[in-house]
Short mmCIF file of C-alpha atoms and ligand atoms in Angstrom, two decimals:
data_model
loop_
_atom_site.label_atom_id
_atom_site.label_comp_id
_atom_site.label_asym_id
_atom_site.label_seq_id
_atom_site.Cartn_x
_atom_site.Cartn_y
_atom_site.Cartn_z
CA MET A 1082 -44.85 9.01 -35.64
CA SER A 1083 -41.22 10.01 -35.14
CA LYS A 1084 -38.57 7.29 -34.28
CA GLY A 1085 -38.26 8.48 -30.77
CA THR A 1086 -41.96 8.23 -30.05
CA GLY A 1087 -42.05 4.75 -31.66
CA ILE A 1088 -39.32 3.62 -29.27
CA LEU A 1089 -40.98 5.13 -26.29
CA ARG A 1090 -44.21 3.30 -27.03
CA GLU A 1091 -42.36 0.10 -27.42
CA VAL A 1092 -40.64 0.62 -24.03
CA ASN A 1093 -43.97 1.31 -22.39
CA LYS A 1094 -45.52 -1.78 -24.11
CA ARG A 1095 -42.75 -3.89 -22.79
CA LYS A 1096 -43.10 -2.54 -19.26
CA LEU A 1097 -46.70 -3.24 -19.25
CA LEU A 1098 -46.28 -6.72 -20.50
CA SER A 1099 -43.76 -7.20 -17.75
CA LEU A 1100 -46.24 -6.03 -15.05
CA VAL A 1101 -49.00 -8.25 -16.46
CA ARG A 1102 -46.55 -11.21 -16.47
CA ARG A 1103 -45.29 -10.63 -12.86
CA TYR A 1104 -48.69 -9.77 -11.29
CA LYS A 1105 -50.34 -12.70 -13.31
CA GLN A 1106 -53.67 -10.83 -13.09
CA THR A 1107 -53.99 -7.05 -12.95
CA SER A 1108 -56.35 -4.21 -14.20
CA ARG A 1109 -56.04 -1.08 -16.34
CA LYS A 1110 -56.27 1.06 -13.12
CA ASP A 1111 -53.46 -0.81 -11.44
CA LEU A 1112 -51.29 -0.41 -14.46
CA VAL A 1113 -51.88 3.31 -14.51
CA ALA A 1114 -50.67 3.56 -10.90
CA GLN A 1115 -47.69 1.12 -11.54
CA MET A 1116 -46.51 2.78 -14.59
CA GLY A 1117 -46.96 6.50 -13.84
CA VAL A 1118 -48.41 7.29 -17.23
CA SER A 1119 -51.94 8.44 -18.29
CA LYS A 1120 -55.07 6.35 -18.35
CA ASN A 1121 -55.38 6.85 -21.96
CA THR A 1122 -51.70 5.62 -22.54
CA VAL A 1123 -52.46 2.49 -20.78
CA SER A 1124 -55.88 1.94 -22.64
CA LEU A 1125 -54.25 2.34 -25.89
CA ILE A 1126 -51.35 -0.12 -25.17
CA VAL A 1127 -53.77 -2.64 -23.62
CA GLU A 1128 -56.01 -2.43 -26.82
CA GLU A 1129 -52.99 -2.87 -29.07
CA LEU A 1130 -51.72 -5.85 -27.01
CA MET A 1131 -55.15 -7.49 -27.03
CA ILE A 1132 -55.53 -7.19 -30.80
CA ALA A 1133 -51.97 -8.78 -31.14
CA GLY A 1134 -53.27 -11.71 -29.00
CA LEU A 1135 -50.71 -11.02 -26.33
CA ILE A 1136 -53.03 -10.28 -23.38
CA GLU A 1137 -56.71 -10.97 -22.65
CA GLU A 1138 -59.55 -9.83 -20.40
CA VAL A 1139 -60.78 -12.38 -17.96
CA GLY A 1140 -63.82 -10.90 -16.43
CA ILE A 1141 -64.72 -8.88 -13.38
CA ASN A 1142 -62.71 -8.78 -10.14
CA GLY A 1143 -64.59 -6.80 -7.52
CA GLN A 1144 -66.00 -3.41 -7.86
CA SER A 1145 -64.06 -0.02 -8.12
CA SER A 1146 -64.75 2.76 -5.86
CA LYS A 1147 -67.22 4.37 -8.34
CA GLY A 1148 -69.16 1.16 -8.52
CA ARG A 1149 -67.93 0.38 -12.06
CA PRO A 1150 -66.69 -3.10 -12.61
CA LYS A 1151 -62.92 -3.62 -12.64
CA ILE A 1152 -61.90 -5.81 -15.57
CA THR A 1153 -58.95 -8.11 -15.03
CA LEU A 1154 -56.08 -8.60 -17.50
CA GLN A 1155 -53.87 -11.53 -17.99
CA LEU A 1156 -51.34 -12.88 -20.58
CA ALA A 1157 -53.05 -14.66 -23.49
CA GLU A 1158 -52.53 -18.26 -24.33
CA SER A 1159 -51.05 -16.97 -27.66
CA ALA A 1160 -48.50 -14.77 -25.93
CA TYR A 1161 -44.68 -15.24 -26.36
CA GLN A 1162 -42.50 -18.25 -25.80
CA SER A 1163 -38.83 -18.49 -25.14
CA ILE A 1164 -36.15 -21.23 -25.45
CA GLY A 1165 -33.67 -22.01 -22.59
CA VAL A 1166 -30.52 -23.99 -23.26
CA LEU A 1167 -28.26 -25.26 -20.63
CA VAL A 1168 -24.73 -26.48 -21.65
CA ASN A 1169 -23.41 -29.37 -19.41
CA ASP A 1170 -20.36 -31.39 -19.69
CA ASP A 1171 -21.80 -34.36 -21.80
CA HIS A 1172 -25.35 -33.17 -22.57
CA ILE A 1173 -27.53 -30.13 -23.44
CA GLN A 1174 -30.78 -29.40 -21.72
CA VAL A 1175 -33.51 -27.53 -23.72
CA THR A 1176 -36.72 -26.05 -22.39
CA VAL A 1177 -39.52 -24.05 -24.03
CA MET A 1178 -41.26 -21.64 -21.70
CA HIS A 1179 -44.48 -19.62 -22.22
CA TYR A 1180 -44.50 -16.05 -21.23
CA ASN A 1181 -46.50 -16.75 -18.15
CA GLY A 1182 -43.81 -19.01 -16.89
CA ASP A 1183 -45.40 -22.38 -17.93
CA ILE A 1184 -42.93 -24.95 -19.23
CA LEU A 1185 -44.22 -26.34 -22.55
CA GLU A 1186 -41.60 -28.88 -23.28
CA ASN A 1187 -38.16 -30.19 -22.07
CA GLN A 1188 -35.44 -32.09 -23.98
CA LYS A 1189 -32.21 -33.73 -23.08
CA ILE A 1190 -29.66 -34.15 -25.84
CA ASP A 1191 -26.40 -36.07 -25.43
CA CYS A 1192 -23.44 -33.96 -26.66
CA SER A 1193 -19.63 -33.82 -25.91
CA CYS A 1194 -19.67 -30.17 -25.01
CA GLN A 1195 -15.88 -29.95 -24.79
CA HIS A 1196 -16.13 -29.76 -28.58
CA ILE A 1197 -17.49 -26.31 -29.07
CA GLU A 1198 -18.35 -26.78 -32.68
CA GLN A 1199 -20.27 -29.82 -32.08
CA THR A 1200 -22.11 -27.99 -29.18
CA LYS A 1201 -22.98 -25.05 -31.49
CA ASP A 1202 -24.33 -27.35 -34.21
CA THR A 1203 -26.51 -29.44 -31.76
CA ILE A 1204 -27.98 -26.22 -30.34
CA VAL A 1205 -28.67 -24.62 -33.69
CA SER A 1206 -30.47 -27.72 -34.95
CA VAL A 1207 -32.66 -27.97 -31.97
CA ILE A 1208 -33.52 -24.24 -31.98
CA LYS A 1209 -34.52 -24.79 -35.82
CA ASP A 1210 -36.65 -27.73 -34.88
CA ILE A 1211 -38.54 -25.78 -32.05
CA GLN A 1212 -39.02 -22.76 -34.19
CA GLY A 1213 -40.99 -24.98 -36.59
CA ARG A 1214 -43.54 -25.79 -33.82
CA TYR A 1215 -44.12 -22.45 -32.12
CA SER A 1216 -45.28 -19.20 -33.62
CA ASN A 1217 -44.10 -16.41 -31.27
CA ILE A 1218 -40.60 -17.12 -29.89
CA VAL A 1219 -38.89 -14.10 -28.67
CA GLY A 1220 -35.46 -15.48 -28.25
CA VAL A 1221 -33.15 -18.01 -26.86
CA GLY A 1222 -30.94 -17.95 -23.77
CA VAL A 1223 -27.91 -20.21 -23.54
CA ALA A 1224 -26.43 -20.78 -20.09
CA ILE A 1225 -22.80 -21.64 -19.98
CA PRO A 1226 -20.56 -22.55 -16.91
CA GLY A 1227 -17.81 -19.95 -16.94
CA ILE A 1228 -16.98 -16.25 -17.53
CA VAL A 1229 -19.21 -14.86 -20.39
CA ASN A 1230 -19.23 -11.51 -22.15
CA CYS A 1231 -23.00 -11.60 -23.05
CA ASP A 1232 -22.82 -8.30 -25.11
CA GLN A 1233 -20.15 -9.65 -27.53
CA SER A 1234 -21.19 -13.33 -27.28
CA ILE A 1235 -17.69 -14.37 -26.11
CA VAL A 1236 -16.87 -17.07 -23.60
CA TYR A 1237 -13.66 -15.77 -21.91
CA GLU A 1238 -13.10 -19.04 -19.88
CA SER A 1239 -15.00 -22.18 -19.12
CA ALA A 1240 -12.68 -24.44 -17.06
CA ARG A 1241 -15.33 -27.14 -17.00
CA LEU A 1242 -15.59 -27.30 -20.76
CA GLY A 1243 -11.98 -26.33 -21.68
CA TRP A 1244 -13.12 -23.35 -23.60
CA ARG A 1245 -11.03 -20.16 -23.69
CA ASN A 1246 -11.70 -16.94 -25.65
CA GLU A 1247 -14.30 -18.65 -27.86
CA LEU A 1248 -16.73 -16.69 -29.89
CA PHE A 1249 -20.32 -18.01 -29.25
CA ASP A 1250 -22.49 -15.86 -31.61
CA LEU A 1251 -25.17 -18.22 -33.13
CA ASN A 1252 -26.74 -15.15 -34.92
CA LYS A 1253 -23.59 -14.20 -36.71
CA GLU A 1254 -21.93 -17.61 -37.21
CA TYR A 1255 -25.05 -19.53 -38.22
CA GLY A 1256 -27.36 -16.68 -39.42
CA LEU A 1257 -30.10 -17.47 -37.05
CA ALA A 1258 -32.60 -14.63 -37.13
CA ILE A 1259 -33.93 -15.20 -33.73
CA PRO A 1260 -31.97 -13.29 -30.92
CA VAL A 1261 -29.66 -15.67 -29.08
CA ARG A 1262 -27.98 -14.48 -25.87
CA ILE A 1263 -25.27 -16.39 -23.83
CA GLN A 1264 -24.84 -15.94 -20.17
CA ASN A 1265 -23.18 -17.53 -17.03
CA ARG A 1266 -25.43 -20.16 -15.84
CA VAL A 1267 -25.41 -19.08 -12.14
CA ARG A 1268 -26.46 -15.63 -13.20
CA MET A 1269 -29.36 -16.99 -15.02
CA ASN A 1270 -30.39 -18.94 -12.02
CA ALA A 1271 -30.04 -15.91 -9.86
CA LEU A 1272 -32.58 -13.99 -11.90
CA GLN A 1273 -34.88 -16.84 -11.59
CA SER A 1274 -34.69 -17.03 -7.93
CA ILE A 1275 -35.53 -13.32 -7.35
CA GLU A 1276 -38.31 -13.30 -9.88
CA GLN A 1277 -40.36 -15.42 -7.82
CA ASP A 1278 -41.00 -12.61 -5.41
CA VAL A 1279 -42.11 -9.29 -6.85
CA ALA A 1280 -41.22 -7.40 -3.67
CA THR A 1281 -37.77 -8.89 -3.24
CA SER A 1282 -36.89 -8.31 -6.85
CA GLU A 1283 -36.77 -4.42 -6.31
CA LYS A 1284 -33.90 -4.72 -3.92
CA SER A 1285 -30.19 -5.37 -4.27
CA ILE A 1286 -29.46 -9.08 -3.91
CA PHE A 1287 -26.49 -11.36 -3.92
CA PHE A 1288 -27.27 -14.74 -5.06
CA LEU A 1289 -24.89 -17.51 -4.16
CA GLN A 1290 -25.21 -21.07 -5.49
CA VAL A 1291 -23.46 -24.19 -4.57
CA SER A 1292 -23.65 -27.00 -7.09
CA GLU A 1293 -20.81 -28.92 -8.76
CA GLY A 1294 -19.17 -25.50 -8.56
CA VAL A 1295 -19.80 -22.35 -6.50
CA GLY A 1296 -20.92 -19.18 -8.23
CA GLY A 1297 -22.63 -15.96 -7.41
CA ALA A 1298 -24.32 -12.81 -8.82
CA PHE A 1299 -24.99 -9.34 -7.65
CA ILE A 1300 -28.33 -7.90 -8.85
CA ASP A 1301 -29.59 -4.45 -8.39
CA HIS A 1302 -33.10 -3.72 -9.55
CA HIS A 1303 -33.28 -6.74 -11.79
CA GLN A 1304 -29.96 -5.88 -13.42
CA ILE A 1305 -26.92 -8.17 -13.05
CA LEU A 1306 -23.68 -6.32 -12.34
CA SER A 1307 -21.23 -7.48 -14.81
CA GLY A 1308 -18.04 -5.52 -13.69
CA GLY A 1309 -15.09 -4.56 -15.98
CA SER A 1310 -14.56 -8.00 -17.24
CA TRP A 1311 -17.74 -9.93 -16.62
CA THR A 1312 -16.29 -11.42 -13.45
CA ALA A 1313 -18.41 -9.54 -10.76
CA GLY A 1314 -19.96 -12.02 -8.27
CA GLU A 1315 -17.38 -14.89 -8.94
CA ILE A 1316 -17.39 -15.82 -5.08
CA GLY A 1317 -16.33 -19.26 -5.79
CA HIS A 1318 -12.69 -18.26 -6.31
CA ILE A 1319 -12.29 -16.22 -3.21
CA SER A 1320 -9.71 -18.14 -1.20
CA VAL A 1321 -10.88 -18.88 2.30
CA LYS A 1322 -8.21 -21.23 3.37
CA ASP A 1323 -4.38 -20.69 3.24
CA ASN A 1324 -2.51 -23.73 1.83
CA GLY A 1325 -5.91 -25.24 1.09
CA PRO A 1326 -6.37 -27.78 -1.88
CA LEU A 1327 -5.48 -26.63 -5.33
CA CYS A 1328 -8.38 -25.23 -7.36
CA THR A 1329 -8.90 -25.49 -11.25
CA CYS A 1330 -8.12 -21.65 -11.42
CA GLY A 1331 -4.66 -22.25 -10.07
CA GLN A 1332 -5.13 -20.77 -6.53
CA ASN A 1333 -5.16 -22.78 -3.33
CA GLY A 1334 -8.13 -22.91 -0.90
CA CYS A 1335 -10.90 -21.29 -3.13
CA LEU A 1336 -14.36 -21.62 -1.77
CA GLU A 1337 -15.34 -23.68 -4.78
CA VAL A 1338 -12.84 -26.38 -4.25
CA LEU A 1339 -13.67 -26.55 -0.44
CA ILE A 1340 -17.49 -26.59 -0.51
CA SER A 1341 -18.78 -27.64 -3.83
CA GLU A 1342 -20.91 -30.79 -4.29
CA LEU A 1343 -17.89 -32.54 -5.75
CA ALA A 1344 -15.79 -31.72 -2.73
CA PHE A 1345 -18.52 -32.98 -0.44
CA ALA A 1346 -18.78 -36.22 -2.30
CA LYS A 1347 -14.90 -36.58 -2.02
CA ARG A 1348 -15.01 -35.99 1.67
CA ILE A 1349 -17.80 -38.50 2.31
CA GLN A 1350 -15.93 -41.04 0.06
CA GLU A 1351 -12.80 -40.64 2.11
CA THR A 1352 -14.54 -41.33 5.40
CA ARG A 1353 -16.59 -44.22 4.00
CA GLY A 1354 -14.12 -45.63 1.76
CA LYS A 1355 -16.63 -45.92 -1.02
CA LYS A 1356 -18.26 -43.87 -3.86
CA VAL A 1357 -21.51 -41.97 -2.83
CA GLU A 1358 -24.55 -40.85 -4.86
CA LEU A 1359 -25.56 -37.18 -4.75
CA PRO A 1360 -27.74 -35.66 -3.50
CA LEU A 1361 -26.95 -37.29 -0.18
CA GLN A 1362 -30.09 -38.61 1.57
CA ASP A 1363 -28.77 -38.84 5.33
CA ILE A 1364 -27.79 -35.35 5.73
CA HIS A 1365 -28.22 -35.46 9.51
CA SER A 1366 -25.76 -38.27 10.16
CA GLU A 1367 -22.85 -37.42 12.51
CA GLU A 1368 -20.14 -37.58 9.95
CA VAL A 1369 -22.03 -35.30 7.55
CA GLU A 1370 -22.61 -32.79 10.41
CA VAL A 1371 -18.85 -32.53 10.93
CA ILE A 1372 -18.33 -31.83 7.40
CA ALA A 1373 -21.39 -29.36 7.05
CA ASN A 1374 -20.03 -27.47 10.02
CA GLU A 1375 -16.82 -26.95 8.30
CA PHE A 1376 -18.36 -26.07 5.05
CA GLY A 1377 -20.54 -23.41 6.73
CA ASN A 1378 -17.45 -21.80 8.37
CA TYR A 1379 -15.82 -21.55 4.90
CA LEU A 1380 -19.05 -20.00 3.36
CA GLY A 1381 -19.37 -17.52 6.36
CA LYS A 1382 -15.70 -16.22 5.73
CA ALA A 1383 -16.57 -15.72 2.13
CA LEU A 1384 -19.78 -13.92 2.85
CA ILE A 1385 -18.18 -11.29 5.10
CA HIS A 1386 -16.47 -10.04 1.88
CA ILE A 1387 -19.87 -9.65 0.29
CA ILE A 1388 -21.54 -7.97 3.14
CA HIS A 1389 -18.72 -5.45 3.41
CA LEU A 1390 -17.92 -4.82 -0.17
CA MET A 1391 -21.21 -5.20 -1.96
CA ASN A 1392 -23.49 -4.39 1.08
CA PRO A 1393 -26.61 -6.10 -0.52
CA ASP A 1394 -30.09 -5.85 1.07
CA GLN A 1395 -30.29 -9.56 0.83
CA ILE A 1396 -28.18 -12.58 0.42
CA ILE A 1397 -29.87 -15.72 -1.03
CA ILE A 1398 -27.94 -19.01 -0.47
CA ASP A 1399 -28.96 -21.74 -2.71
CA SER A 1400 -27.10 -24.93 -1.70
CA PRO A 1401 -27.58 -28.57 -1.23
CA TYR A 1402 -26.61 -28.34 2.52
CA ASN A 1403 -29.37 -25.74 3.52
CA ALA A 1404 -31.34 -28.50 5.38
CA SER A 1405 -28.35 -29.08 7.81
CA GLN A 1406 -28.54 -26.88 10.86
CA ALA A 1407 -24.87 -27.55 11.36
CA PHE A 1408 -24.20 -25.75 8.19
CA THR A 1409 -26.48 -22.71 8.47
CA ASN A 1410 -25.40 -22.28 12.21
CA ALA A 1411 -21.77 -22.48 11.44
CA CYS A 1412 -22.04 -20.02 8.58
CA MET A 1413 -24.19 -17.43 10.57
CA GLU A 1414 -21.79 -17.79 13.62
CA ARG A 1415 -18.78 -17.11 11.37
CA VAL A 1416 -20.53 -14.06 9.96
CA ARG A 1417 -21.50 -12.78 13.25
CA LEU A 1418 -17.96 -12.95 14.61
CA SER A 1419 -16.31 -11.11 11.73
CA ALA A 1420 -18.93 -8.69 10.10
CA LEU A 1421 -19.35 -5.19 11.00
CA GLN A 1422 -22.55 -4.59 13.23
CA ILE A 1423 -24.59 -2.24 11.06
CA PRO A 1424 -24.47 -4.29 7.77
CA LEU A 1425 -24.73 -7.33 9.82
CA MET A 1426 -28.15 -6.15 11.30
CA MET A 1427 -29.34 -4.81 8.00
CA THR A 1428 -28.43 -7.74 5.66
CA ASN A 1429 -31.16 -10.39 5.32
CA ILE A 1430 -29.37 -13.83 4.81
CA GLN A 1431 -31.62 -16.34 3.55
CA PHE A 1432 -30.90 -20.16 3.11
CA GLN A 1433 -33.25 -20.88 0.27
CA LYS A 1434 -35.44 -23.97 0.58
CA LYS A 1435 -36.24 -24.37 -3.14
CA THR A 1436 -33.49 -24.96 -5.61
CA TYR A 1437 -33.98 -23.68 -9.12
CA ASP A 1438 -33.40 -25.25 -12.38
CA GLN A 1439 -30.64 -23.59 -14.62
CA VAL A 1440 -32.22 -24.27 -17.81
CA THR A 1441 -35.57 -22.70 -16.68
CA GLY A 1442 -33.39 -19.70 -15.60
CA ALA A 1443 -32.11 -19.47 -19.13
CA ALA A 1444 -35.58 -19.40 -20.53
CA LEU A 1445 -36.78 -16.80 -18.15
CA SER A 1446 -33.62 -14.64 -18.91
CA VAL A 1447 -34.90 -14.12 -22.40
CA PHE A 1448 -38.27 -12.60 -21.24
CA LEU A 1449 -36.22 -10.39 -18.83
CA ASP A 1450 -33.88 -9.22 -21.49
CA PHE A 1451 -36.85 -8.55 -23.78
CA GLU A 1452 -38.62 -6.45 -21.05
CA HIS A 1453 -35.37 -4.56 -20.38
CA ASN A 1454 -35.01 -3.91 -23.97
CA LYS A 1455 -31.74 -5.83 -24.51
CA LEU A 1456 -33.24 -7.93 -27.39
CA SER A 1457 -33.53 -6.08 -30.62
CA PHE A 1458 -36.85 -4.18 -31.49
CA HIS A 1459 -38.72 -6.04 -34.02
CA THR A 1460 -41.52 -3.69 -34.72
ZN1 ZN B 449 -10.29 -21.15 -7.77
#
């Protein structure tokens, strides 16, 4: 077999695996239709993957038109695992995920992540420990707050951690054989959010997340747009208020400094005169409604830029204020006032009810990188 044929075979194999993962249960016949390849190709790949212990048959699901039983396929118990790592200010979260999405274990390790060497040492030792307990780990995804070049493993800037132009290459620096990819943490979350819905994930989506900061990602057909310097989607640093408060980036009135969870806590503290715990329970109180209304208005102003410049099919908003109607109404009202009519009609804006865990997103990103052939071929 030539090298080219071998790669094509591997690409088809990963595509088939990705379909089995996303549909949970499928059949050879459906895979032929989805992949646009011959029946024979699908049968050969399925056989190979069954022998490798990656997929399995689980019995008969209905009758086909010719009356022959349709055999269902699913991922096997012994299929791949991935490791997700989330770097926070004072701790690291680690998760191990099965290829079918099940979480196999979680850990939280104290670490002063301002110290980059200590952070790397801690991550490497936990990876080695996990590798000793699992047999089929495809890779590690490390989620970092900041601007990250994932191809060269460089953190350009992390204001939260105080890192600037830092190499973060655990394969080169520590000789780890298992592929490790770093990525901005909101982007990893974005992937997780869209992967929940097979139909949605085929479209172009702008994902926006409000947490301690505000970040975003533009995704088109499962691929995150990076831009020229890995900053595409950084909605948090669009200024929406002249002479607004000073942001960590040096500008005034950034969306992040106005509507992040930290900004929210600060505002509530000012009116109540005491420290508050987040997430806030009484989101419907009058004082909260006033703030939520203001925050919605700021968000709406930023969204208009996204609608006009990126023109996504869908905007998904993951924020702790989504349960507040004052927030969603103010946001939509602002958008309606200022956006052009056609994209306004065509863009589906969703205030997501469920929030996703960033460390789970990091683990899932490994499988997506694998399926999209961004992880090295180990054939
Ligand atoms: Zn800023």
